[in-house]
Short mmCIF file of C-alpha atoms and ligand atoms in Angstrom, two decimals:
data_model
loop_
_atom_site.label_atom_id
_atom_site.label_comp_id
_atom_site.label_asym_id
_atom_site.label_seq_id
_atom_site.Cartn_x
_atom_site.Cartn_y
_atom_site.Cartn_z
CA MET S 59 -0.10 -0.01 0.12
CA THR S 60 1.31 3.72 -0.90
CA PRO S 61 1.89 5.65 2.29
CA VAL S 62 -0.64 8.41 2.46
CA ARG S 63 1.37 11.73 1.38
CA THR S 64 -0.41 14.84 2.01
CA ARG S 65 0.63 18.38 1.58
CA PHE S 66 0.01 22.40 2.62
CA ALA S 67 0.95 23.95 -0.61
CA PRO S 68 0.47 28.23 0.29
CA SER S 69 2.03 30.78 -1.82
CA PRO S 70 3.56 33.32 0.31
CA THR S 71 1.83 36.10 -0.63
CA GLY S 72 0.38 36.80 2.92
CA TYR S 73 -0.48 36.44 6.61
CA LEU S 74 -2.37 33.28 7.65
CA HIS S 75 -6.05 33.70 8.48
CA VAL S 76 -7.61 31.09 10.63
CA GLY S 77 -9.76 30.18 7.86
CA GLY S 78 -6.58 29.35 5.35
CA ILE S 79 -5.35 26.97 7.91
CA ARG S 80 -7.67 24.94 7.44
CA THR S 81 -6.40 23.01 4.28
CA ALA S 82 -3.50 22.50 6.79
CA LEU S 83 -5.34 21.06 9.02
CA PHE S 84 -7.64 18.27 7.22
CA ALA S 85 -4.03 17.71 5.08
CA TYR S 86 -2.36 17.11 8.71
CA LEU S 87 -5.52 14.97 9.74
CA LEU S 88 -5.22 12.51 7.14
CA ALA S 89 -1.98 12.11 7.19
CA LYS S 90 -1.64 11.50 10.79
CA GLN S 91 -4.63 8.85 10.88
CA ASN S 92 -3.03 7.02 7.91
CA ASN S 93 0.89 7.02 9.46
CA GLY S 94 1.82 9.23 6.64
CA GLN S 95 3.73 12.09 6.28
CA PHE S 96 2.50 15.77 6.26
CA VAL S 97 4.15 17.99 3.58
CA LEU S 98 4.72 21.78 3.70
CA ARG S 99 5.57 23.11 0.03
CA LEU S 100 5.92 27.37 -0.50
CA GLU S 101 4.73 27.95 -3.53
CA ASP S 102 6.76 31.02 -4.18
CA THR S 103 6.54 31.34 -8.08
CA ASP S 104 4.34 34.69 -8.62
CA LYS S 105 6.98 36.90 -7.56
CA LYS S 106 5.06 40.20 -7.74
CA ARG S 107 2.80 38.59 -5.17
CA GLU S 108 5.34 37.93 -2.77
CA VAL S 109 4.99 39.29 0.60
CA GLU S 110 8.60 39.77 2.47
CA GLY S 111 8.57 37.36 5.65
CA ALA S 112 5.11 35.16 4.51
CA GLY S 113 6.96 32.19 4.32
CA GLN S 114 8.42 32.02 8.02
CA HIS S 115 5.04 33.57 9.11
CA ILE S 116 3.26 30.50 7.56
CA MET S 117 6.08 27.61 9.09
CA ASP S 118 5.33 29.38 12.56
CA SER S 119 1.46 29.60 12.44
CA LEU S 120 1.70 25.90 11.92
CA ARG S 121 3.71 25.16 14.42
CA ALA S 122 2.42 27.16 16.90
CA LEU S 123 -1.12 25.31 16.14
CA GLY S 124 1.27 21.94 16.31
CA LEU S 125 0.81 21.15 13.08
CA GLU S 126 4.21 19.94 12.88
CA TYR S 127 5.11 18.89 8.72
CA ASN S 128 7.05 15.98 8.32
CA GLU S 129 9.13 17.82 5.20
CA GLY S 130 9.44 21.12 4.31
CA PRO S 131 11.41 23.88 3.45
CA ASP S 132 12.72 24.48 6.78
CA ILE S 133 13.64 21.13 7.66
CA GLY S 134 13.91 19.67 4.16
CA GLY S 135 12.95 15.88 3.50
CA PRO S 136 13.64 13.29 1.04
CA TYR S 137 12.11 15.68 -1.92
CA ALA S 138 14.01 18.74 -0.98
CA PRO S 139 13.64 21.36 -1.88
CA TYR S 140 10.35 22.46 -0.63
CA LEU S 141 10.35 25.92 -1.77
CA GLN S 142 9.48 25.93 -5.58
CA SER S 143 11.68 28.42 -6.38
CA GLU S 144 14.54 26.55 -5.64
CA ARG S 145 13.21 23.91 -8.17
CA LEU S 146 13.36 25.45 -11.36
CA PRO S 147 15.83 23.15 -13.15
CA ARG S 148 13.33 20.36 -12.17
CA TYR S 149 10.31 22.00 -13.83
CA LYS S 150 12.72 22.70 -17.09
CA GLU S 151 12.99 18.86 -17.09
CA TRP S 152 9.12 18.37 -17.09
CA ALA S 153 8.67 20.94 -19.76
CA GLN S 154 11.21 19.27 -21.51
CA LYS S 155 9.15 16.31 -21.29
CA LEU S 156 6.46 17.99 -22.68
CA ILE S 157 7.93 19.67 -25.37
CA ASP S 158 9.74 16.37 -26.92
CA SER S 159 6.42 14.53 -26.56
CA GLY S 160 4.88 17.53 -28.59
CA ARG S 161 2.63 18.67 -26.18
CA ALA S 162 4.15 22.15 -25.44
CA TYR S 163 4.82 24.82 -27.63
CA ALA S 164 6.31 28.81 -27.33
CA ASP S 165 3.63 31.03 -27.59
CA PRO S 166 4.57 33.61 -30.26
CA TYR S 167 2.64 36.15 -29.51
CA THR S 168 2.57 39.71 -27.76
CA ALA S 169 0.11 40.37 -25.07
CA ALA S 170 -1.03 43.15 -27.59
CA GLU S 171 -2.11 39.88 -30.03
CA VAL S 172 -3.44 38.24 -27.57
CA GLN S 173 -5.52 40.74 -26.53
CA ALA S 174 -7.24 40.96 -29.78
CA PHE S 175 -7.81 37.43 -29.75
CA ARG S 176 -9.77 37.78 -26.79
CA GLU S 177 -11.82 41.04 -28.12
CA ALA S 178 -12.64 39.54 -31.20
CA ALA S 179 -13.98 36.38 -29.42
CA GLN S 180 -15.89 38.96 -27.35
CA LYS S 181 -17.36 40.66 -30.26
CA ALA S 182 -18.63 36.99 -31.53
CA LYS S 183 -20.04 36.85 -28.62
CA LYS S 184 -17.90 33.17 -28.03
CA PRO S 185 -15.69 31.96 -24.79
CA PHE S 186 -12.11 33.10 -25.86
CA LEU S 187 -9.69 29.93 -25.96
CA TYR S 188 -6.29 30.37 -26.81
CA ARG S 189 -6.21 26.39 -28.29
CA ASN S 190 -8.64 28.19 -31.37
CA HIS S 191 -5.13 30.63 -32.13
CA ARG S 192 -2.78 27.96 -31.90
CA PRO S 193 0.40 28.90 -34.28
CA GLU S 194 1.28 26.76 -37.18
CA ASN S 195 4.94 26.53 -36.90
CA PRO S 196 5.80 28.05 -33.21
CA PRO S 197 9.47 29.09 -32.96
CA GLU S 198 11.71 26.91 -30.76
CA TRP S 199 11.08 27.56 -27.22
CA ASP S 200 14.29 29.94 -25.66
CA GLY S 201 12.47 30.80 -22.31
CA SER S 202 11.77 34.30 -23.57
CA THR S 203 8.22 33.89 -24.27
CA PRO S 204 5.69 31.50 -22.34
CA LEU S 205 5.45 27.78 -23.07
CA ARG S 206 2.13 26.57 -23.50
CA PHE S 207 0.51 23.19 -22.88
CA LYS S 208 -0.91 21.65 -26.14
CA SER S 209 -4.28 20.43 -24.52
CA ASP S 210 -6.37 18.13 -26.01
CA PRO S 211 -10.03 18.78 -25.09
CA LYS S 212 -12.15 16.41 -24.13
CA ALA S 213 -15.07 16.11 -21.60
CA TYR S 214 -14.09 14.98 -17.96
CA GLN S 215 -15.96 12.95 -15.26
CA TRP S 216 -14.12 12.87 -12.34
CA GLU S 217 -14.59 11.92 -8.27
CA ASP S 218 -13.63 14.42 -5.87
CA ALA S 219 -13.42 13.19 -2.14
CA VAL S 220 -15.62 16.15 -0.83
CA MET S 221 -17.46 17.00 -3.37
CA GLY S 222 -18.74 14.03 -5.10
CA SER S 223 -18.95 13.46 -8.70
CA LEU S 224 -17.73 16.28 -10.81
CA HIS S 225 -17.82 16.92 -14.58
CA ALA S 226 -16.89 19.67 -17.18
CA GLY S 227 -17.24 19.95 -20.96
CA ALA S 228 -14.44 19.98 -23.25
CA GLU S 229 -14.93 24.00 -23.48
CA ALA S 230 -13.35 23.90 -20.06
CA ILE S 231 -9.61 22.75 -21.55
CA ASP S 232 -7.27 25.14 -23.14
CA ASP S 233 -3.92 25.51 -23.90
CA PHE S 234 -2.45 27.31 -20.70
CA ILE S 235 0.97 28.38 -19.64
CA LEU S 236 3.62 25.91 -18.19
CA MET S 237 5.95 28.43 -18.04
CA LYS S 238 6.07 32.19 -17.68
CA SER S 239 8.65 34.77 -19.65
CA ASP S 240 10.23 34.88 -16.56
CA GLY S 241 11.71 31.76 -15.81
CA TYR S 242 9.05 30.38 -13.16
CA PRO S 243 6.37 27.93 -13.74
CA THR S 244 2.52 28.77 -13.58
CA TYR S 245 0.86 27.48 -10.21
CA ASN S 246 -0.97 25.30 -12.68
CA PHE S 247 1.96 23.58 -14.02
CA ALA S 248 4.36 24.03 -11.37
CA HIS S 249 2.02 22.05 -8.47
CA ILE S 250 1.62 18.90 -10.92
CA CYS S 251 5.13 18.52 -11.26
CA ASP S 252 5.74 18.62 -7.38
CA ASP S 253 2.68 16.57 -6.44
CA ALA S 254 4.51 14.27 -8.80
CA ASP S 255 7.93 14.25 -7.46
CA MET S 256 6.99 14.21 -3.90
CA LYS S 257 4.48 11.22 -4.27
CA ILE S 258 1.44 13.25 -3.08
CA THR S 259 -1.33 10.88 -2.85
CA HIS S 260 -4.13 13.77 -1.97
CA VAL S 261 -4.71 17.25 -2.90
CA ILE S 262 -6.28 18.87 -0.52
CA ARG S 263 -7.08 22.63 -1.34
CA GLY S 264 -10.24 25.56 -1.65
CA GLN S 265 -13.10 25.25 -3.88
CA GLU S 266 -11.23 28.49 -6.55
CA PHE S 267 -9.44 25.50 -8.20
CA ILE S 268 -12.29 23.44 -9.26
CA ALA S 269 -13.08 25.15 -12.53
CA SER S 270 -9.20 24.29 -13.66
CA THR S 271 -9.28 20.66 -12.45
CA PRO S 272 -10.27 19.72 -16.34
CA ASN S 273 -7.04 21.32 -17.40
CA PHE S 274 -5.02 19.64 -14.87
CA LEU S 275 -6.83 16.28 -15.44
CA ASN S 276 -5.32 16.59 -19.39
CA LEU S 277 -1.84 17.95 -17.96
CA TYR S 278 -1.83 14.46 -15.58
CA GLU S 279 -2.46 12.73 -19.07
CA ALA S 280 -0.18 14.21 -21.28
CA LEU S 281 2.83 13.62 -18.43
CA GLU S 282 1.37 9.96 -17.86
CA LEU S 283 0.85 10.46 -14.23
CA GLU S 284 -1.11 8.85 -11.83
CA ARG S 285 -3.42 11.42 -10.68
CA PRO S 286 -3.67 12.13 -6.76
CA ILE S 287 -7.33 12.03 -4.67
CA LEU S 288 -8.48 15.27 -5.52
CA ALA S 289 -10.47 16.87 -2.39
CA THR S 290 -12.29 20.46 -2.38
CA MET S 291 -13.13 22.49 0.09
CA PRO S 292 -15.88 24.53 0.30
CA HIS S 293 -15.44 28.46 1.14
CA ILE S 294 -15.46 30.10 4.68
CA LEU S 295 -18.12 32.32 4.76
CA GLY S 296 -18.07 35.49 6.85
CA PRO S 297 -20.51 35.22 10.18
CA ASP S 298 -23.48 36.39 7.72
CA GLY S 299 -23.32 33.12 5.68
CA ASN S 300 -22.98 35.12 2.52
CA LYS S 301 -20.21 35.76 1.55
CA LYS S 302 -16.44 34.72 1.18
CA LEU S 303 -14.59 35.43 4.84
CA SER S 304 -12.66 38.33 4.22
CA LYS S 305 -10.63 40.07 6.73
CA ARG S 306 -13.28 42.48 7.60
CA ASP S 307 -14.76 39.76 9.14
CA GLY S 308 -12.54 39.55 12.22
CA ALA S 309 -10.79 36.74 10.97
CA LYS S 310 -7.25 37.35 12.05
CA ASP S 311 -4.20 35.91 11.67
CA VAL S 312 -3.44 32.72 13.34
CA LEU S 313 -0.69 33.77 15.61
CA ASP S 314 -2.70 37.21 16.45
CA TYR S 315 -5.12 34.77 18.10
CA ILE S 316 -2.35 32.83 20.03
CA ARG S 317 -0.71 36.02 21.30
CA ASP S 318 -4.00 36.71 22.71
CA GLY S 319 -4.07 33.61 24.93
CA TYR S 320 -6.65 31.41 22.74
CA LEU S 321 -4.84 28.17 22.82
CA PRO S 322 -3.70 25.79 20.19
CA ALA S 323 -6.49 23.18 20.57
CA ALA S 324 -9.42 25.17 20.63
CA LEU S 325 -8.16 26.98 17.33
CA VAL S 326 -7.54 23.53 15.78
CA ASN S 327 -10.74 22.37 16.96
CA PHE S 328 -12.78 25.95 16.21
CA ILE S 329 -10.91 25.67 12.38
CA ALA S 330 -11.91 22.02 12.20
CA SER S 331 -15.59 22.49 13.00
CA MET S 332 -15.62 24.83 10.02
CA GLY S 333 -16.87 22.47 7.49
CA TRP S 334 -16.53 18.94 9.22
CA ASN S 335 -17.94 17.40 12.14
CA ASP S 336 -18.28 13.88 12.49
CA GLY S 337 -22.23 13.45 12.70
CA THR S 338 -22.87 13.65 16.31
CA GLU S 339 -23.68 16.55 18.40
CA GLN S 340 -19.95 16.41 19.77
CA GLU S 341 -18.43 19.47 19.50
CA ILE S 342 -15.69 19.45 21.52
CA PHE S 343 -12.88 17.43 20.09
CA THR S 344 -9.04 16.80 21.16
CA ILE S 345 -6.35 16.73 18.61
CA GLY S 346 -6.29 13.00 19.49
CA GLU S 347 -10.15 12.87 18.57
CA LEU S 348 -9.92 14.95 15.65
CA ILE S 349 -7.10 12.36 14.38
CA ASP S 350 -9.17 9.48 14.90
CA LYS S 351 -12.55 11.04 13.54
CA PHE S 352 -11.48 13.21 10.62
CA SER S 353 -12.74 11.67 7.58
CA LEU S 354 -12.73 13.89 4.02
CA GLY S 355 -16.66 12.13 3.25
CA LYS S 356 -17.74 14.21 6.13
CA VAL S 357 -16.14 16.90 5.50
CA GLN S 358 -19.40 19.24 4.51
CA ARG S 359 -19.68 20.50 0.83
CA ALA S 360 -21.96 24.01 1.63
CA GLY S 361 -19.75 27.16 2.55
CA ALA S 362 -18.80 26.65 6.07
CA ARG S 363 -19.21 29.85 8.55
CA PHE S 364 -16.45 31.43 10.47
CA ASP S 365 -18.15 32.62 13.91
CA GLU S 366 -15.41 34.19 16.29
CA ARG S 367 -17.95 34.36 18.65
CA ARG S 368 -18.26 30.40 18.45
CA LEU S 369 -14.42 30.32 19.00
CA LEU S 370 -14.33 32.57 22.07
CA TRP S 371 -16.95 30.14 23.33
CA MET S 372 -15.04 26.76 22.50
CA ASN S 373 -11.84 28.74 23.97
CA GLY S 374 -13.65 28.92 27.11
CA ALA S 375 -14.46 25.59 27.37
CA PHE S 376 -10.50 24.51 26.95
CA ILE S 377 -9.64 27.23 29.64
CA ARG S 378 -11.92 25.42 31.81
CA ALA S 379 -11.07 21.96 31.14
CA LEU S 380 -7.70 23.03 32.12
CA SER S 381 -6.13 22.21 36.05
CA LEU S 382 -5.60 25.06 37.61
CA ASP S 383 -1.73 24.13 37.49
CA GLU S 384 -1.91 23.99 33.57
CA LEU S 385 -3.59 27.38 33.45
CA PHE S 386 -1.64 29.10 36.07
CA ALA S 387 1.49 27.93 33.36
CA LEU S 388 -0.07 29.61 30.78
CA CYS S 389 -0.40 32.53 32.32
CA ASN S 390 2.75 34.43 32.73
CA ASP S 391 2.59 37.00 30.32
CA TYR S 392 -1.15 37.47 30.87
CA TRP S 393 -1.21 38.98 34.60
CA PRO S 394 -1.58 42.63 34.90
CA PRO S 395 1.71 44.70 35.27
CA GLU S 396 0.24 45.15 39.54
CA ALA S 397 0.32 41.80 40.16
CA ALA S 398 3.73 40.94 40.14
CA ASP S 399 4.17 42.44 43.36
CA TYR S 400 1.79 39.49 44.71
CA SER S 401 2.54 35.77 45.53
CA GLN S 402 2.08 32.69 43.54
CA ASP S 403 -0.33 31.73 45.98
CA TYR S 404 -2.37 34.85 45.84
CA ARG S 405 -2.56 34.73 42.59
CA ARG S 406 -3.49 31.06 41.90
CA ALA S 407 -6.29 31.64 44.58
CA VAL S 408 -7.05 34.73 42.09
CA LEU S 409 -6.72 32.76 38.73
CA ALA S 410 -9.13 30.11 40.53
CA LEU S 411 -12.07 32.37 40.92
CA VAL S 412 -11.85 33.95 36.89
CA GLN S 413 -11.25 30.40 35.74
CA GLU S 414 -14.82 29.98 34.96
CA ARG S 415 -15.42 32.78 33.08
CA LEU S 416 -12.32 33.47 31.70
CA LYS S 417 -12.15 33.48 26.95
CA TYR S 418 -9.38 34.13 26.54
CA LEU S 419 -5.87 34.85 28.55
CA ALA S 420 -5.22 38.06 27.44
CA GLU S 421 -8.36 39.30 29.41
CA LEU S 422 -7.06 38.34 32.66
CA PRO S 423 -6.38 42.22 33.67
CA GLU S 424 -9.89 42.83 32.69
CA LEU S 425 -10.83 39.99 34.80
CA THR S 426 -8.56 40.96 37.97
CA SER S 427 -7.07 44.19 38.20
CA PHE S 428 -9.03 44.62 40.76
CA PHE S 429 -7.42 41.96 42.87
CA PHE S 430 -4.08 43.71 42.53
CA THR S 431 -4.59 47.43 42.23
CA ASP S 432 -7.19 49.54 44.34
CA LEU S 433 -8.84 51.06 40.61
CA PRO S 434 -10.12 54.69 40.81
CA ILE S 435 -14.25 55.09 41.98
CA ASN S 436 -16.09 54.65 39.33
CA PRO S 437 -19.49 56.59 39.82
CA GLU S 438 -21.21 55.48 37.44
CA LEU S 439 -21.11 51.92 38.59
CA ILE S 440 -23.67 53.54 41.30
CA ASN S 441 -25.30 56.06 39.10
CA GLY S 442 -25.42 53.64 36.12
CA HIS S 443 -26.91 50.56 38.23
CA LYS S 444 -31.01 49.78 37.80
CA GLN S 445 -31.43 49.28 41.49
CA LEU S 446 -28.74 51.57 43.03
CA LYS S 447 -29.63 54.67 41.57
CA LYS S 448 -32.75 55.26 43.25
CA LEU S 449 -31.10 55.27 46.82
CA SER S 450 -30.60 58.15 48.48
CA THR S 451 -26.98 59.10 49.50
CA GLN S 452 -28.09 58.83 52.96
CA GLU S 453 -29.42 54.99 52.17
CA LEU S 454 -26.13 54.33 50.10
CA ARG S 455 -24.02 55.60 53.43
CA ASN S 456 -26.43 53.52 55.98
CA LEU S 457 -25.99 49.97 53.96
CA LEU S 458 -22.06 50.96 53.30
CA GLU S 459 -21.79 51.66 57.01
CA GLN S 460 -23.58 48.64 58.27
CA ALA S 461 -21.01 46.33 55.24
CA GLN S 462 -18.34 47.81 57.36
CA ALA S 463 -19.16 46.57 60.56
CA THR S 464 -20.25 43.27 59.33
CA LEU S 465 -16.81 42.95 57.24
CA GLU S 466 -14.81 44.08 60.59
CA ALA S 467 -16.27 41.08 62.49
CA SER S 468 -15.68 38.56 59.84
CA GLU S 469 -12.88 36.60 59.92
CA PHE S 470 -12.65 36.60 56.17
CA THR S 471 -13.52 32.98 55.72
CA VAL S 472 -15.56 32.33 52.39
CA GLU S 473 -18.17 30.62 54.35
CA ASP S 474 -18.14 33.04 57.20
CA LEU S 475 -18.54 36.19 55.09
CA GLN S 476 -21.13 34.70 53.26
CA ALA S 477 -23.33 34.07 56.72
CA ARG S 478 -22.49 37.62 57.70
CA LEU S 479 -23.87 39.18 54.45
CA ASN S 480 -26.28 37.07 54.71
CA ASP S 481 -27.61 38.07 58.31
CA LEU S 482 -27.31 41.71 57.03
CA LEU S 483 -29.14 41.04 54.10
CA GLU S 484 -32.04 39.83 56.41
CA LYS S 485 -31.49 42.42 58.80
CA SER S 486 -31.56 45.39 56.28
CA GLY S 487 -34.11 44.27 54.92
CA GLN S 488 -33.01 44.99 51.07
CA LYS S 489 -32.83 42.55 48.38
CA PRO S 490 -29.34 40.78 47.21
CA ALA S 491 -29.49 43.05 43.87
CA VAL S 492 -28.93 45.97 46.12
CA LEU S 493 -27.08 44.90 49.13
CA PHE S 494 -24.77 42.79 47.53
CA SER S 495 -24.10 44.81 44.34
CA LEU S 496 -23.05 47.85 46.50
CA VAL S 497 -20.51 46.11 48.79
CA ARG S 498 -19.22 44.21 45.44
CA ILE S 499 -19.13 47.86 43.93
CA ALA S 500 -17.70 49.76 46.46
CA THR S 501 -14.80 46.67 47.06
CA THR S 502 -13.82 46.04 43.58
CA GLN S 503 -14.73 49.35 41.41
CA ALA S 504 -15.41 47.06 38.76
CA PRO S 505 -18.49 46.04 36.68
CA SER S 506 -18.52 42.55 37.30
CA SER S 507 -16.78 40.25 39.50
CA PRO S 508 -16.18 36.94 40.38
CA GLY S 509 -18.64 35.81 43.49
CA LEU S 510 -18.68 38.04 46.64
CA ALA S 511 -18.20 36.08 49.04
CA GLU S 512 -15.15 34.31 47.33
CA SER S 513 -13.52 37.91 46.32
CA LEU S 514 -13.80 39.56 49.42
CA ALA S 515 -11.99 36.19 50.85
CA VAL S 516 -8.54 36.41 48.43
CA LEU S 517 -8.68 40.31 48.65
CA GLY S 518 -8.75 40.08 52.73
CA LYS S 519 -9.89 42.28 55.30
CA GLU S 520 -7.59 45.34 55.01
CA VAL S 521 -8.34 45.94 51.71
CA ALA S 522 -11.73 45.35 51.62
CA LEU S 523 -12.40 47.58 54.53
CA ARG S 524 -9.84 50.29 52.99
CA ARG S 525 -12.13 50.66 49.99
CA ILE S 526 -15.11 50.62 51.88
CA HIS S 527 -13.89 53.84 53.40
CA ALA S 528 -12.80 55.21 50.63
CA GLN S 529 -16.01 55.23 48.84
CA LEU S 530 -17.88 55.96 51.71
CA SER S 531 -15.58 59.22 51.69
CA SER S 532 -17.03 59.98 47.72
CA LEU S 533 -20.33 59.74 48.42
N1 LIG J 685 -0.26 27.97 -3.77
C1 LIG J 685 -2.23 27.56 -3.83
C2 LIG J 685 -2.83 28.72 -2.85
O1 LIG J 685 -1.90 29.15 -1.94
C3 LIG J 685 -1.63 25.89 -3.16
C4 LIG J 685 -3.31 25.67 -4.16
C5 LIG J 685 -2.95 24.38 -3.63
O2 LIG J 685 -3.32 23.76 -2.49
O3 LIG J 685 -2.50 23.02 -4.67
O4 LIG J 685 -3.63 28.46 -3.12
#
């Protein structure tokens, strides 16, 4: 049996947004599942579109997600090099093979001449096909002009592992360019040569390549190559489900998400869920489960929706599933600066309180800074509070003074605080939404916090009383 070999073959033309990496993930999963190899090949033959540093960025992104490739530009492998611009002699050999068998010819036309053909076709309301203008006696190809494929137009029916049975008529076939006059091959040519040289068994890629697939099939035949299994991924749509995902939809760079404290495992789970599920209701999968359960046959054909809120939810679920020790180890770079003055035990106690609500690590300062620093009194928290804003200053004062006395008497364990605050609730005849909100606001100055007794127990008596006092003075 031939070993499964899949590849991710991005062009280094920009950053990789979370959707862009889905084909990489599926190729990775398929390779792992079959004890095969996952190959990274950088397709850098369009020098005009290349973006400096993009190749490195792609490699960093794959590693950050744990999608380690077995062969690639920076680690080599049995079919190196894996950077197309370093494989030019090899494309020349493949081109020569086609020239020798009469299946490639030098394109003698200037751009203006081709444009004239195009316009004539338009006038005649016919599709423009280059092959209708094949030169009778093409010059010998010396690399100064494009080299074109001499196609063999015919209809095709083929199987796509995701899209099912596809077909196209002969009109989809044309004499496309193999080698450009700048010495670089086209994508259409280079990927076929490389997939063959690198013994790729499964070609997983985006929907934008379906229209050209009949041409690829034609070229496989001309080169007498066995064609790999083709699998076409549906588009990733924006959150509204209408159009193709773009940066404006909030699809950030993978590394930006990592920097914000999204867990690689959650990102991988989220990316897999765009267009794939295992046919059950399960939504959270570990990478091991994904490797076990993934199949091309279960990739849906319709466009998949990118929903950042779902990613946020998923990341929260992965954070909740961590042990406190695991989470604590990940948080080093995310604490608010003031936390540096506090002990590990204190920070762990704070983290234990917010783990339940933490959606991504960079949210940590927003959720925890009041544990480390006295935030300035924010009158809006009372003035904007549905119930508290109805109380007079005197009433607020009274309640705060009673709370002060209650806290003063407490030993500041969660149970004791809880019991005393409940007593006070009864005595004051107030609703929890009034009394507890007021104490919470006074002692945190934050719009939200973990449970009141739990938060107070961590803050300690001195800090809590100091803050109540400050609130009282401000009234
Ligand atoms: N270089 C192509 C791209 O980035 C890859 C397509 C393929 O996987 O064959 O779109």
